[in-house]
Amino acid sequence: MPDQTEYDYFSPNEGPDCTRCAEARPELEKIRDFALAQKERFAAQALHPYVAGKTALHHSSCSTLEDLAQQGRPLSWDEETESPADVFEGELLGFAHADVLSAYRPNFTVMTAQEAAGWVRAHTGPRGGTRYRLCKVCTPDLPAAHPPPPTSAPPG
């Protein structure tokens, strides 16, 4: 991570020739695309009833997830609203020079019930111990266990 003191946020943008910004652009585009896809999924809560953080499973209506709906949200200044391109360029500056994200935070994965069941399986140890917790605010039910897809046996 770059030293945050080496970049002054109040100095003018280095412009399109900034090497650090050019190198960081593809990674930030991936982060942005993931965050905005999660935002779209989050808007369809009936289809995507679960949200997973690093170690916790939530119901998509959980109040602790309010910032997920704000991913990539443009800011308004004196009745003028930033365009999505302006949001990205502003985010790129901080990401490239100080390793900071504010508009796009890829902290959560919004899931269908089947995807959540797979997430639970992936976060359950071989002896049944869990490497996750259920949110204490929304207390989601565990998704119905879906059996793994059948494996095809070699011809005998």
Short mmCIF file of C-alpha atoms in Angstrom, two decimals, residues 10-114:
data_model
loop_
_atom_site.label_atom_id
_atom_site.label_comp_id
_atom_site.label_asym_id
_atom_site.label_seq_id
_atom_site.Cartn_x
_atom_site.Cartn_y
_atom_site.Cartn_z
CA PHE A 10 -6.06 18.80 -2.64
CA SER A 11 -3.42 19.03 -5.36
CA PRO A 12 -4.65 19.05 -8.96
CA ASN A 13 -5.22 15.73 -10.70
CA GLU A 14 -2.16 14.47 -12.53
CA GLY A 15 -4.31 14.12 -15.63
CA PRO A 16 -4.60 11.37 -18.22
CA ASP A 17 -0.83 10.82 -18.33
CA CYS A 18 -0.59 9.70 -14.69
CA THR A 19 1.09 6.29 -14.72
CA ARG A 20 -0.28 5.23 -11.33
CA CYS A 21 -3.83 6.01 -12.40
CA ALA A 22 -3.38 4.16 -15.70
CA GLU A 23 -2.04 1.08 -13.91
CA ALA A 24 -4.83 1.10 -11.31
CA ARG A 25 -7.67 1.67 -13.81
CA PRO A 26 -8.26 -2.02 -14.83
CA GLU A 27 -8.36 -3.21 -11.21
CA LEU A 28 -10.74 -0.43 -10.17
CA GLU A 29 -12.96 -1.21 -13.19
CA LYS A 30 -13.29 -4.80 -11.93
CA ILE A 31 -14.07 -3.59 -8.40
CA ARG A 32 -16.63 -1.09 -9.76
CA ASP A 33 -18.31 -3.69 -11.98
CA PHE A 34 -18.56 -6.17 -9.09
CA ALA A 35 -19.93 -3.52 -6.71
CA LEU A 36 -22.54 -2.27 -9.19
CA ALA A 37 -23.60 -5.85 -10.02
CA GLN A 38 -24.06 -6.49 -6.29
CA LYS A 39 -26.12 -3.30 -6.04
CA GLU A 40 -28.40 -4.52 -8.85
CA ARG A 41 -28.79 -7.92 -7.20
CA PHE A 42 -29.48 -6.22 -3.86
CA ALA A 43 -32.35 -4.29 -5.47
CA ALA A 44 -34.00 -7.63 -6.37
CA GLN A 45 -34.24 -8.97 -2.82
CA ALA A 46 -36.97 -11.47 -3.66
CA LEU A 47 -34.54 -13.24 -6.01
CA HIS A 48 -31.49 -12.65 -3.81
CA PRO A 49 -32.58 -13.12 -0.19
CA TYR A 50 -29.06 -13.57 1.28
CA VAL A 51 -25.98 -11.41 1.59
CA ALA A 52 -22.62 -12.66 2.82
CA GLY A 53 -19.84 -10.56 4.24
CA LYS A 54 -16.41 -11.97 5.02
CA THR A 55 -17.65 -14.11 7.90
CA ALA A 56 -21.36 -13.42 8.39
CA LEU A 57 -24.53 -14.36 6.57
CA HIS A 58 -27.34 -11.79 6.46
CA HIS A 59 -30.87 -11.59 5.11
CA SER A 60 -30.91 -9.06 2.26
CA SER A 61 -33.32 -6.84 4.21
CA CYS A 62 -30.86 -6.49 7.12
CA SER A 63 -30.47 -2.91 8.34
CA THR A 64 -26.69 -3.35 8.64
CA LEU A 65 -26.44 -3.52 4.84
CA GLU A 66 -27.84 -0.07 4.04
CA ASP A 67 -24.58 1.12 2.48
CA LEU A 68 -24.77 -1.67 -0.11
CA ALA A 69 -27.60 0.18 -1.85
CA GLN A 70 -25.38 3.27 -2.05
CA GLN A 71 -22.56 1.65 -4.10
CA GLY A 72 -21.34 4.01 -6.83
CA ARG A 73 -23.86 6.66 -5.87
CA PRO A 74 -23.08 10.03 -7.44
CA LEU A 75 -22.75 13.07 -5.21
CA SER A 76 -24.76 16.24 -5.71
CA TRP A 77 -23.17 19.67 -5.52
CA ASP A 78 -25.37 22.77 -5.78
CA GLU A 79 -28.09 20.89 -7.68
CA GLU A 80 -25.55 19.40 -10.11
CA THR A 81 -25.06 15.67 -9.86
CA GLU A 82 -21.86 13.89 -10.79
CA SER A 83 -22.03 11.51 -13.70
CA PRO A 84 -21.05 7.85 -13.16
CA ALA A 85 -17.85 8.64 -15.13
CA ASP A 86 -17.03 11.48 -12.72
CA VAL A 87 -17.63 9.18 -9.74
CA PHE A 88 -15.24 6.63 -11.26
CA GLU A 89 -12.54 9.21 -12.05
CA GLY A 90 -12.75 10.65 -8.54
CA GLU A 91 -12.52 7.18 -7.09
CA LEU A 92 -9.57 6.31 -9.34
CA LEU A 93 -7.52 9.17 -7.98
CA GLY A 94 -7.82 8.00 -4.36
CA PHE A 95 -7.49 4.32 -5.27
CA ALA A 96 -4.33 4.77 -7.34
CA HIS A 97 -2.55 7.18 -5.04
CA ALA A 98 -3.71 6.23 -1.54
CA ASP A 99 -5.28 2.75 -1.92
CA VAL A 100 -8.61 4.15 -0.69
CA LEU A 101 -12.12 3.18 -1.83
CA SER A 102 -15.25 5.07 -0.87
CA ALA A 103 -17.84 4.77 -3.65
CA TYR A 104 -17.26 1.07 -4.38
CA ARG A 105 -16.78 -1.29 -1.47
CA PRO A 106 -16.68 -4.95 -2.49
CA ASN A 107 -17.46 -6.11 1.06
CA PHE A 108 -20.59 -8.14 0.35
CA THR A 109 -21.84 -10.83 -2.00
CA VAL A 110 -25.58 -10.81 -2.72
CA MET A 111 -26.86 -14.34 -3.33
CA THR A 112 -29.80 -16.49 -4.30
CA ALA A 113 -30.86 -19.16 -1.80
CA GLN A 114 -28.97 -21.78 -3.81
#
